[in-house]
Amino acid sequence: MTADQTFVIAGASLAGAKAAEALREEGFDGRVVLIGAEDERPYERPPLSKEYLRGEVGREKVYVHEEGFYAEHDIELRLGRTAVGLDHASRELALDDGQRLRYDRLLLATGARPRRLSIPGADLDGVLYLRDVEDSDLLRERLDRGGAVVVVGAGWIGAEVAASARQRGLEVTVLDPLAVPLERVLGPEVGGVYRDLHADHGTRLLLGTGVAAFEGGAAVERVRTSDGRVLDCDFVVVGVGAEPRSELAAGAGLEVQDGIVVDALLRTGAPEVFAAGDVANAHHPFYGEGIRVEHWGNALEQGPAAARGMLGRTEPYERLPYFFSDQYDAGMEYTGLARAWDRVVFRGDPASREFIAFYMLEDRVVAGINVNVWDVTDPIQRLIRGRDAVDDRRLADADVPLEQLAPAEGSPA
Ligand SMILES: Cc1cc2nc3c(=O)[nH]c(=O)nc-3n(C[C@H](O)[C@H](O)[C@H](O)COP(=O)(O)OP(=O)(O)OC[C@H]3O[C@@H](n4cnc5c(N)ncnc54)[C@H](O)[C@@H]3O)c2cc1C
């Protein structure tokens, strides 16, 4: 009997909305309450640094569901409401309007927030961050006005915002203490491809350089770099990473360590409380340890997986990490997780920006990136999962079909 049960989801974005949808799809006929701190119904964030930011698509393109979806599926969507306290002994979630919601199962899908800089001038007007649709609207207004922007951080958000700003004709300078953009995840070789891509589009890259201070009157007018340079600007965008919004779990005494710690069924230490999406540090059976994945594909799949867990299913979540990015005319997908690798094997010429790169550890593929090459995620996943020894020359040889190196189950090897 589930009809008299209440399942509450805190966080109404991709993971939360997809979990609510999955509960109904799986036949849950109890009460579903989806609580979101933002005023907007659940939407997807990837367009906020890309086509939505550039003004190429409108709001209607970013939503996870049609407007009527939640009412039609009897999902109580409470927007502009923040969950402020969790008591898992009494199974109650406190909201910021003083209400206490009793739940039978709770999903924490509270995502992440941008990491903030605390340097002189950090509070000046015009020092912007990007996470929510409102941030993207503010930033879009700045792009409309044109001028010079300094982007602090050449990670995914910084690199995508820089590309969008250049595409809108602004003068763009990107600062990063590492040697190439995206170096932490992609390493020097593939990061170098992105350095050249941005440079070719007229972005000024100041690499190996951090930010020391923002200066100006009420609004930022200059950026002082850690190596003593002074950059005039009209505004700044800071993209220096995100941190999980795990305070509800921490306040309730649940284990938090770079996110809310959950097992492979996405359960916290309190058996009725689950976590999914950017906020979850989930034990991954393939890696044998907890991983926190801050990507769209993970929120999309982990939300529904948590919903199934809330319904008592016992299938572990074991999808390999996957993400995508679009910068200028370079679209890419990345599959796997390369925390360490000893070389990168290219299939295709990286300078042509149409290639696959395999991250190798000893004789195995641990991750792969495909840039402007499509429909290769499945074989790359099989290569990683197989953990088989693969020959570098065959990996690099575009005449050897990937399917031959990583045959699908049931297909001739
Ligand atoms: C600008 C941008 C571009 C991106 N581009 C890509 C991309 O190209 N490819 C890719 O793979 N990934 C991309 N991502 C990452 C992807 O969007 C995230 O992984 C995804 O949004 C995570 O979804 P989530 O539901 O777990 O969390 P979030 O999207 O962070 O949503 C959490 C929600 O919970 C709400 N909330 C938080 N605390 C509370 C509370 N106490 N009570 C109620 N509500 C609360 C928040 O307001 C928020 O709406 C991008 C992210 C950003 C910001």
Tab-separated table of C-alpha atoms and ligand atoms in Angstrom:
chain	number	residue	atom	x	y	z
A	1	MET	CA	0.000	0.000	0.000
A	2	THR	CA	1.627	3.218	-1.111
A	3	ALA	CA	-1.451	5.439	-1.497
A	4	ASP	CA	-1.164	6.759	2.048
A	5	GLN	CA	2.550	7.486	1.797
A	6	THR	CA	4.273	10.813	1.243
A	7	PHE	CA	7.487	11.041	-0.745
A	8	VAL	CA	9.203	14.404	-0.549
A	9	ILE	CA	11.895	15.669	-2.889
A	10	ALA	CA	13.999	18.659	-1.837
A	11	GLY	CA	15.467	20.390	-4.899
A	12	ALA	CA	13.332	20.982	-7.983
A	13	SER	CA	15.850	20.831	-10.776
A	14	LEU	CA	16.867	18.050	-13.139
A	15	ALA	CA	17.501	15.267	-10.605
A	16	GLY	CA	14.456	16.153	-8.493
A	17	ALA	CA	12.049	16.606	-11.411
A	18	LYS	CA	13.148	13.385	-13.113
A	19	ALA	CA	12.787	11.541	-9.792
A	20	ALA	CA	9.212	12.828	-9.399
A	21	GLU	CA	8.437	11.745	-12.949
A	22	ALA	CA	9.921	8.295	-12.321
A	23	LEU	CA	7.884	7.811	-9.134
A	24	ARG	CA	4.687	8.252	-11.145
A	25	GLU	CA	5.993	6.165	-14.062
A	26	GLU	CA	6.752	3.342	-11.651
A	27	GLY	CA	3.184	3.498	-10.392
A	28	PHE	CA	3.647	5.216	-7.047
A	29	ASP	CA	0.176	6.435	-6.119
A	30	GLY	CA	0.960	8.242	-2.876
A	31	ARG	CA	1.655	11.921	-2.364
A	32	VAL	CA	4.663	13.423	-4.143
A	33	VAL	CA	5.897	16.839	-2.990
A	34	LEU	CA	8.652	18.551	-4.974
A	35	ILE	CA	10.175	21.551	-3.218
A	36	GLY	CA	12.287	24.090	-5.053
A	37	ALA	CA	14.055	27.154	-3.711
A	38	GLU	CA	13.879	28.893	-7.092
A	39	ASP	CA	10.716	30.522	-8.436
A	40	GLU	CA	11.076	28.821	-11.789
A	41	ARG	CA	9.761	25.326	-12.475
A	42	PRO	CA	12.510	22.721	-13.020
A	43	TYR	CA	14.830	23.570	-15.903
A	44	GLU	CA	18.087	22.337	-17.367
A	45	ARG	CA	21.257	24.326	-16.844
A	46	PRO	CA	23.474	23.424	-19.858
A	47	PRO	CA	21.844	26.036	-22.164
A	48	LEU	CA	22.499	28.762	-19.564
A	49	SER	CA	26.130	29.087	-20.660
A	50	LYS	CA	25.423	28.355	-24.322
A	51	GLU	CA	22.428	29.027	-26.591
A	52	TYR	CA	20.186	30.526	-23.894
A	53	LEU	CA	22.950	32.849	-22.736
A	54	ARG	CA	23.588	33.975	-26.303
A	55	GLY	CA	19.895	34.705	-26.754
A	56	GLU	CA	19.449	32.063	-29.445
A	57	VAL	CA	16.673	30.228	-27.599
A	58	GLY	CA	14.110	31.452	-25.085
A	59	ARG	CA	13.052	30.233	-21.641
A	60	GLU	CA	10.567	27.755	-23.113
A	61	LYS	CA	13.493	25.640	-24.353
A	62	VAL	CA	15.108	25.032	-20.982
A	63	TYR	CA	12.327	23.450	-18.932
A	64	VAL	CA	12.476	19.794	-17.937
A	65	HIS	CA	8.695	19.402	-18.393
A	66	GLU	CA	5.749	21.225	-19.936
A	67	GLU	CA	4.027	23.600	-17.566
A	68	GLY	CA	1.009	21.364	-16.937
A	69	PHE	CA	3.071	18.238	-16.270
A	70	TYR	CA	3.225	18.492	-12.480
A	71	ALA	CA	-0.496	19.081	-11.976
A	72	GLU	CA	-1.355	16.363	-14.507
A	73	HIS	CA	0.760	13.877	-12.584
A	74	ASP	CA	-0.471	15.012	-9.209
A	75	ILE	CA	2.986	16.221	-8.191
A	76	GLU	CA	2.749	19.042	-5.649
A	77	LEU	CA	5.310	21.496	-6.925
A	78	ARG	CA	6.194	24.079	-4.303
A	79	LEU	CA	8.398	26.749	-5.776
A	80	GLY	CA	10.143	29.609	-4.000
A	81	ARG	CA	10.315	27.399	-0.921
A	82	THR	CA	13.525	26.317	0.765
A	83	ALA	CA	13.912	23.284	3.006
A	84	VAL	CA	15.786	24.528	6.050
A	85	GLY	CA	15.950	21.599	8.434
A	86	LEU	CA	15.806	17.840	8.448
A	87	ASP	CA	14.948	15.600	11.362
A	88	HIS	CA	15.269	12.044	10.175
A	89	ALA	CA	14.288	10.491	13.495
A	90	SER	CA	10.814	12.043	13.259
A	91	ARG	CA	10.952	12.014	9.415
A	92	GLU	CA	10.232	15.680	9.097
A	93	LEU	CA	11.493	18.323	6.734
A	94	ALA	CA	11.176	21.938	7.874
A	95	LEU	CA	10.447	24.590	5.260
A	96	ASP	CA	11.279	28.283	5.366
A	97	ASP	CA	7.608	29.208	5.842
A	98	GLY	CA	7.604	27.366	9.151
A	99	GLN	CA	5.785	24.320	7.804
A	100	ARG	CA	6.992	20.841	8.749
A	101	LEU	CA	6.440	18.138	6.185
A	102	ARG	CA	6.299	14.530	7.299
A	103	TYR	CA	7.682	12.078	4.794
A	104	ASP	CA	7.913	8.348	4.350
A	105	ARG	CA	10.809	8.763	1.918
A	106	LEU	CA	12.895	11.832	1.228
A	107	LEU	CA	15.168	12.579	-1.703
A	108	LEU	CA	17.789	15.279	-1.326
A	109	ALA	CA	18.460	16.687	-4.797
A	110	THR	CA	19.721	20.094	-3.754
A	111	GLY	CA	22.541	20.251	-6.290
A	112	ALA	CA	25.497	22.572	-6.029
A	113	ARG	CA	26.295	26.262	-5.799
A	114	PRO	CA	29.187	28.169	-7.359
A	115	ARG	CA	32.303	28.398	-5.264
A	116	ARG	CA	32.819	32.088	-4.382
A	117	LEU	CA	36.080	33.960	-4.357
A	118	SER	CA	37.012	35.813	-1.210
A	119	ILE	CA	39.588	38.274	-2.465
A	120	PRO	CA	39.607	42.070	-2.274
A	121	GLY	CA	36.784	43.515	-4.369
A	122	ALA	CA	34.874	40.234	-4.555
A	123	ASP	CA	31.630	41.999	-3.623
A	124	LEU	CA	31.842	44.728	-6.266
A	125	ASP	CA	28.969	45.044	-8.698
A	126	GLY	CA	29.657	43.362	-11.973
A	127	VAL	CA	31.452	40.363	-10.456
A	128	LEU	CA	29.090	37.668	-11.683
A	129	TYR	CA	28.596	33.952	-11.121
A	130	LEU	CA	26.543	31.545	-13.214
A	131	ARG	CA	24.338	28.819	-11.864
A	132	ASP	CA	20.674	29.767	-12.164
A	133	VAL	CA	18.544	31.049	-15.013
A	134	GLU	CA	18.431	34.457	-13.326
A	135	ASP	CA	22.244	34.580	-13.363
A	136	SER	CA	22.155	33.741	-17.056
A	137	ASP	CA	19.610	36.525	-17.711
A	138	LEU	CA	21.835	39.058	-15.931
A	139	LEU	CA	24.842	37.873	-17.839
A	140	ARG	CA	22.958	37.993	-21.121
A	141	GLU	CA	22.141	41.663	-20.471
A	142	ARG	CA	25.856	42.281	-20.017
A	143	LEU	CA	26.629	40.488	-23.259
A	144	ASP	CA	24.004	42.648	-24.985
A	145	ARG	CA	25.843	45.771	-23.829
A	146	GLY	CA	29.186	44.477	-25.167
A	147	GLY	CA	32.580	45.658	-23.928
A	148	ALA	CA	35.339	43.753	-22.189
A	149	VAL	CA	34.865	40.795	-19.874
A	150	VAL	CA	37.425	38.982	-17.761
A	151	VAL	CA	36.555	35.357	-17.127
A	152	VAL	CA	38.184	33.952	-13.996
A	153	GLY	CA	38.660	30.212	-14.347
A	154	ALA	CA	39.046	28.140	-17.516
A	155	GLY	CA	36.958	25.198	-16.357
A	156	TRP	CA	33.715	24.200	-18.083
A	157	ILE	CA	31.645	27.212	-17.066
A	158	GLY	CA	34.455	29.678	-17.718
A	159	ALA	CA	35.341	28.163	-21.084
A	160	GLU	CA	31.727	28.056	-22.256
A	161	VAL	CA	30.949	31.587	-21.090
A	162	ALA	CA	34.137	32.843	-22.760
A	163	ALA	CA	33.096	31.179	-26.028
A	164	SER	CA	29.569	32.617	-25.837
A	165	ALA	CA	30.897	36.086	-25.046
A	166	ARG	CA	33.298	35.961	-27.997
A	167	GLN	CA	30.477	34.741	-30.222
A	168	ARG	CA	28.550	37.840	-29.125
A	169	GLY	CA	31.527	40.004	-30.077
A	170	LEU	CA	32.896	40.959	-26.666
A	171	GLU	CA	36.542	41.378	-25.872
A	172	VAL	CA	37.317	38.343	-23.707
A	173	THR	CA	40.247	37.607	-21.397
A	174	VAL	CA	40.401	34.291	-19.556
A	175	LEU	CA	42.582	33.820	-16.471
A	176	ASP	CA	43.545	30.481	-15.008
A	177	PRO	CA	46.416	29.335	-12.805
A	178	LEU	CA	46.775	26.112	-14.800
A	179	ALA	CA	48.724	25.862	-18.041
A	180	VAL	CA	45.808	25.116	-20.392
A	181	PRO	CA	42.008	25.364	-20.170
A	182	LEU	CA	40.179	22.381	-18.653
A	183	GLU	CA	43.525	20.900	-17.632
A	184	ARG	CA	42.294	19.280	-14.427
A	185	VAL	CA	39.945	16.948	-16.308
A	186	LEU	CA	41.388	16.817	-19.814
A	187	GLY	CA	45.122	17.052	-19.177
A	188	PRO	CA	47.681	19.093	-21.106
A	189	GLU	CA	47.295	17.523	-24.573
A	190	VAL	CA	43.529	17.814	-24.976
A	191	GLY	CA	43.465	20.988	-22.879
A	192	GLY	CA	45.912	22.364	-25.459
A	193	VAL	CA	43.340	21.744	-28.182
A	194	TYR	CA	40.924	23.952	-26.224
A	195	ARG	CA	43.598	26.597	-25.654
A	196	ASP	CA	44.131	26.829	-29.425
A	197	LEU	CA	40.387	26.792	-30.098
A	198	HIS	CA	39.830	29.796	-27.836
A	199	ALA	CA	42.931	31.622	-29.075
A	200	ASP	CA	41.867	31.105	-32.701
A	201	HIS	CA	38.563	32.792	-31.896
A	202	GLY	CA	40.309	35.834	-30.504
A	203	THR	CA	40.110	35.145	-26.782
A	204	ARG	CA	43.076	36.378	-24.799
A	205	LEU	CA	44.273	33.578	-22.523
A	206	LEU	CA	46.361	34.425	-19.491
A	207	LEU	CA	47.352	31.020	-18.252
A	208	GLY	CA	49.502	30.170	-15.284
A	209	THR	CA	47.987	33.273	-13.679
A	210	GLY	CA	45.487	33.649	-10.885
A	211	VAL	CA	43.379	36.562	-9.770
A	212	ALA	CA	44.549	38.705	-6.848
A	213	ALA	CA	41.863	41.415	-6.594
A	214	PHE	CA	38.982	43.167	-8.279
A	215	GLU	CA	39.165	46.953	-8.246
A	216	GLY	CA	36.787	49.776	-8.978
A	217	GLY	CA	34.369	52.211	-7.401
A	218	ALA	CA	30.960	50.654	-6.811
A	219	ALA	CA	31.423	48.328	-9.776
A	220	VAL	CA	34.400	46.350	-10.949
A	221	GLU	CA	36.598	48.226	-13.404
A	222	ARG	CA	39.849	46.300	-13.249
A	223	VAL	CA	41.203	42.862	-12.406
A	224	ARG	CA	44.593	42.574	-10.778
A	225	THR	CA	46.291	39.280	-11.567
A	226	SER	CA	48.538	37.320	-9.246
A	227	ASP	CA	51.503	38.126	-11.491
A	228	GLY	CA	50.875	41.846	-11.199
A	229	ARG	CA	49.019	42.628	-14.418
A	230	VAL	CA	46.047	44.969	-14.436
A	231	LEU	CA	43.179	44.236	-16.829
A	232	ASP	CA	40.502	46.838	-17.532
A	233	CYS	CA	37.046	45.379	-17.882
A	234	ASP	CA	33.323	46.141	-17.873
A	235	PHE	CA	32.448	43.035	-15.876
A	236	VAL	CA	33.839	39.763	-14.611
A	237	VAL	CA	32.508	36.212	-14.662
A	238	VAL	CA	33.891	33.862	-12.038
A	239	GLY	CA	33.822	30.128	-12.752
A	240	VAL	CA	35.999	28.451	-10.162
A	241	GLY	CA	33.968	25.343	-9.469
A	242	ALA	CA	30.907	24.399	-7.491
A	243	GLU	CA	30.303	22.974	-4.068
A	244	PRO	CA	27.544	20.579	-3.062
A	245	ARG	CA	24.580	21.974	-1.159
A	246	SER	CA	24.704	19.301	1.504
A	247	GLU	CA	23.757	21.389	4.545
A	248	LEU	CA	20.401	19.660	5.155
A	249	ALA	CA	22.155	16.310	5.470
A	250	ALA	CA	25.017	17.743	7.519
A	251	GLY	CA	22.579	19.453	9.909
A	252	ALA	CA	20.794	16.146	10.389
A	253	GLY	CA	24.016	14.362	11.264
A	254	LEU	CA	24.133	12.331	8.045
A	255	GLU	CA	27.536	11.624	6.569
A	256	VAL	CA	28.818	14.378	4.334
A	257	GLN	CA	32.140	14.262	2.563
A	258	ASP	CA	32.359	16.243	-0.641
A	259	GLY	CA	28.593	15.797	-0.957
A	260	ILE	CA	26.056	13.612	0.768
A	261	VAL	CA	27.501	10.146	1.148
A	262	VAL	CA	25.160	7.467	-0.236
A	263	ASP	CA	25.533	3.800	-1.086
A	264	ALA	CA	25.079	2.330	-4.568
A	265	LEU	CA	21.294	2.367	-4.020
A	266	LEU	CA	21.633	6.116	-3.337
A	267	ARG	CA	20.619	5.712	0.342
A	268	THR	CA	22.128	7.788	3.106
A	269	GLY	CA	22.759	6.339	6.557
A	270	ALA	CA	19.088	7.055	7.339
A	271	PRO	CA	17.254	4.353	5.370
A	272	GLU	CA	14.373	6.624	4.278
A	273	VAL	CA	16.630	9.417	3.027
A	274	PHE	CA	18.186	9.303	-0.441
A	275	ALA	CA	20.375	11.707	-2.416
A	276	ALA	CA	20.969	12.136	-6.160
A	277	GLY	CA	22.540	14.486	-8.679
A	278	ASP	CA	25.293	17.034	-8.078
A	279	VAL	CA	24.885	16.810	-4.299
A	280	ALA	CA	25.416	13.046	-4.017
A	281	ASN	CA	28.711	11.331	-3.386
A	282	ALA	CA	27.550	7.857	-4.378
A	283	HIS	CA	29.381	4.587	-3.984
A	284	HIS	CA	30.047	3.385	-7.513
A	285	PRO	CA	30.354	-0.390	-7.909
A	286	PHE	CA	32.602	-0.132	-10.976
A	287	TYR	CA	35.080	2.194	-9.264
A	288	GLY	CA	34.714	0.605	-5.848
A	289	GLU	CA	34.477	4.017	-4.159
A	290	GLY	CA	32.264	7.044	-3.802
A	291	ILE	CA	32.171	9.530	-6.669
A	292	ARG	CA	30.366	12.840	-7.014
A	293	VAL	CA	29.515	13.730	-10.583
A	294	GLU	CA	28.528	17.311	-11.406
A	295	HIS	CA	27.042	16.662	-14.806
A	296	TRP	CA	23.725	16.732	-16.572
A	297	GLY	CA	23.719	13.032	-17.529
A	298	ASN	CA	24.219	11.993	-13.933
A	299	ALA	CA	21.339	14.149	-12.644
A	300	LEU	CA	19.134	12.861	-15.464
A	301	GLU	CA	19.730	9.211	-14.616
A	302	GLN	CA	20.412	9.290	-10.895
A	303	GLY	CA	17.142	11.068	-10.031
A	304	PRO	CA	15.036	8.219	-11.456
A	305	ALA	CA	17.405	5.622	-9.964
A	306	ALA	CA	16.866	7.178	-6.522
A	307	ALA	CA	13.103	7.127	-7.135
A	308	ARG	CA	13.275	3.394	-7.798
A	309	GLY	CA	15.314	2.983	-4.630
A	310	MET	CA	12.654	4.909	-2.692
A	311	LEU	CA	10.166	2.345	-3.989
A	312	GLY	CA	12.253	-0.464	-2.584
A	313	ARG	CA	14.068	-1.594	-5.738
A	314	THR	CA	17.582	-2.802	-5.236
A	315	GLU	CA	19.377	-2.086	-8.525
A	316	PRO	CA	22.668	-0.300	-7.857
A	317	TYR	CA	23.404	2.858	-9.817
A	318	GLU	CA	26.429	2.037	-11.910
A	319	ARG	CA	26.321	4.175	-15.032
A	320	LEU	CA	29.697	5.471	-16.079
A	321	PRO	CA	30.117	9.238	-15.795
A	322	TYR	CA	29.338	11.081	-19.019
A	323	PHE	CA	29.239	14.744	-19.952
A	324	PHE	CA	29.208	17.034	-22.935
A	325	SER	CA	30.283	20.569	-23.733
A	326	ASP	CA	29.910	22.895	-26.709
A	327	GLN	CA	32.370	25.686	-27.352
A	328	TYR	CA	32.289	27.536	-30.679
A	329	ASP	CA	32.060	24.827	-33.334
A	330	ALA	CA	33.613	22.119	-31.134
A	331	GLY	CA	31.117	19.732	-29.599
A	332	MET	CA	32.464	17.064	-27.315
A	333	GLU	CA	31.449	14.160	-25.119
A	334	TYR	CA	33.526	12.619	-22.345
A	335	THR	CA	32.939	9.175	-20.953
A	336	GLY	CA	34.487	7.574	-17.897
A	337	LEU	CA	36.599	8.957	-15.117
A	338	ALA	CA	40.326	9.449	-15.487
A	339	ARG	CA	41.734	10.363	-12.115
A	340	ALA	CA	45.123	9.226	-13.269
A	341	TRP	CA	46.431	8.217	-16.669
A	342	ASP	CA	49.872	7.647	-18.079
A	343	ARG	CA	49.270	8.650	-21.706
A	344	VAL	CA	46.676	9.799	-24.191
A	345	VAL	CA	46.158	7.970	-27.466
A	346	PHE	CA	44.615	10.002	-30.291
A	347	ARG	CA	42.473	8.596	-33.087
A	348	GLY	CA	42.404	11.457	-35.566
A	349	ASP	CA	44.431	14.639	-35.618
A	350	PRO	CA	43.786	16.805	-32.556
A	351	ALA	CA	44.695	19.915	-34.574
A	352	SER	CA	41.729	19.188	-36.874
A	353	ARG	CA	39.402	19.280	-33.834
A	354	GLU	CA	37.813	16.080	-35.034
A	355	PHE	CA	39.201	13.221	-33.010
A	356	ILE	CA	38.800	10.738	-30.201
A	357	ALA	CA	41.311	10.712	-27.360
A	358	PHE	CA	41.666	7.720	-25.073
A	359	TYR	CA	43.032	8.181	-21.570
A	360	MET	CA	45.171	5.136	-20.840
A	361	LEU	CA	46.383	3.679	-17.599
A	362	GLU	CA	48.863	0.910	-18.337
A	363	ASP	CA	47.146	-1.117	-21.058
A	364	ARG	CA	43.547	-0.071	-20.320
A	365	VAL	CA	41.258	2.719	-21.413
A	366	VAL	CA	39.972	4.633	-18.369
A	367	ALA	CA	38.176	7.446	-20.189
A	368	GLY	CA	37.569	8.766	-23.668
A	369	ILE	CA	36.707	12.102	-25.197
A	370	ASN	CA	35.252	12.541	-28.657
A	371	VAL	CA	35.416	15.975	-30.233
A	372	ASN	CA	33.214	16.553	-33.297
A	373	VAL	CA	32.981	12.773	-33.711
A	374	TRP	CA	29.645	11.257	-32.793
A	375	ASP	CA	27.951	7.992	-31.880
A	376	VAL	CA	31.002	6.491	-30.216
A	377	THR	CA	29.915	6.654	-26.581
A	378	ASP	CA	28.738	3.037	-26.480
A	379	PRO	CA	31.978	1.439	-27.693
A	380	ILE	CA	34.018	3.789	-25.476
A	381	GLN	CA	31.929	2.706	-22.505
A	382	ARG	CA	32.476	-0.941	-23.397
A	383	LEU	CA	36.225	-0.383	-23.671
A	384	ILE	CA	36.274	1.143	-20.208
A	385	ARG	CA	33.987	-1.420	-18.626
A	386	GLY	CA	35.810	-4.346	-20.240
A	387	ARG	CA	39.075	-3.341	-18.539
A	388	ASP	CA	40.756	-5.414	-21.239
A	389	ALA	CA	44.236	-4.764	-22.526
A	390	VAL	CA	44.011	-2.729	-25.741
A	391	ASP	CA	46.746	-2.074	-28.191
A	392	ASP	CA	47.590	1.653	-28.629
A	393	ARG	CA	48.187	1.281	-32.360
A	394	ARG	CA	44.791	-0.292	-32.956
A	395	LEU	CA	43.121	2.368	-30.830
A	396	ALA	CA	44.813	5.066	-32.869
A	397	ASP	CA	44.052	3.449	-36.229
A	398	ALA	CA	40.819	4.912	-37.611
A	399	ASP	CA	40.611	1.934	-40.004
A	400	VAL	CA	40.004	-0.403	-37.076
A	401	PRO	CA	36.335	0.038	-36.142
A	402	LEU	CA	35.853	0.725	-32.454
A	403	GLU	CA	33.216	-2.002	-32.448
A	404	GLN	CA	35.984	-4.457	-33.281
A	405	LEU	CA	38.005	-3.330	-30.251
A	406	ALA	CA	34.965	-3.347	-27.993
A	407	PRO	CA	32.387	-5.729	-29.414
A	408	ALA	CA	28.818	-5.355	-28.168
A	409	GLU	CA	27.455	-8.394	-26.382
A	410	GLY	CA	26.187	-10.920	-28.907
A	411	SER	CA	27.963	-9.329	-31.885
A	412	PRO	CA	30.783	-11.166	-33.682
A	413	ALA	CA	34.155	-10.129	-32.219
B	1	LIG	C1	25.732	27.117	-16.568
B	1	LIG	C2	25.836	25.624	-16.493
B	1	LIG	C3	26.100	24.889	-17.641
B	1	LIG	C4	26.212	23.511	-17.575
B	1	LIG	N1	26.512	22.809	-18.712
B	1	LIG	C5	26.645	21.478	-18.672
B	1	LIG	C6	26.988	20.743	-19.845
B	1	LIG	O1	27.178	21.303	-20.932
B	1	LIG	N2	27.090	19.397	-19.748
B	1	LIG	C7	26.899	18.741	-18.579
B	1	LIG	O2	27.027	17.515	-18.553
B	1	LIG	N3	26.580	19.401	-17.440
B	1	LIG	C8	26.443	20.756	-17.464
B	1	LIG	N4	26.128	21.446	-16.317
B	1	LIG	C9	25.934	20.696	-15.065
B	1	LIG	C10	24.476	20.288	-14.871
B	1	LIG	O3	23.618	21.343	-15.179
B	1	LIG	C11	24.277	19.827	-13.431
B	1	LIG	O4	25.016	18.652	-13.268
B	1	LIG	C12	22.808	19.582	-13.099
B	1	LIG	O5	22.096	20.783	-13.139
B	1	LIG	C13	22.654	18.952	-11.713
B	1	LIG	O6	21.317	18.814	-11.427
B	1	LIG	P1	20.783	18.656	-9.936
B	1	LIG	O7	19.300	18.532	-10.075
B	1	LIG	O8	21.539	17.607	-9.244
B	1	LIG	O9	21.174	20.008	-9.189
B	1	LIG	P2	20.902	21.529	-9.506
B	1	LIG	O10	20.703	21.722	-10.982
B	1	LIG	O11	21.976	22.308	-8.848
B	1	LIG	O12	19.527	21.843	-8.798
B	1	LIG	C14	19.328	21.821	-7.424
B	1	LIG	C15	18.084	22.614	-7.125
B	1	LIG	O13	17.799	22.489	-5.760
B	1	LIG	C16	17.433	23.752	-5.243
B	1	LIG	N5	17.719	23.742	-3.795
B	1	LIG	C17	18.931	23.745	-3.199
B	1	LIG	N6	18.801	23.693	-1.865
B	1	LIG	C18	17.473	23.644	-1.625
B	1	LIG	C19	16.701	23.571	-0.434
B	1	LIG	N7	17.282	23.514	0.766
B	1	LIG	N8	15.354	23.559	-0.542
B	1	LIG	C20	14.760	23.595	-1.761
B	1	LIG	N9	15.440	23.649	-2.916
B	1	LIG	C21	16.779	23.680	-2.842
B	1	LIG	C22	18.295	24.716	-6.016
B	1	LIG	O14	17.745	26.003	-5.983
B	1	LIG	C23	18.233	24.098	-7.408
B	1	LIG	O15	17.138	24.564	-8.135
B	1	LIG	C24	26.030	22.843	-16.340
B	1	LIG	C25	25.771	23.587	-15.179
B	1	LIG	C26	25.671	24.963	-15.246
B	1	LIG	C27	25.394	25.753	-13.995
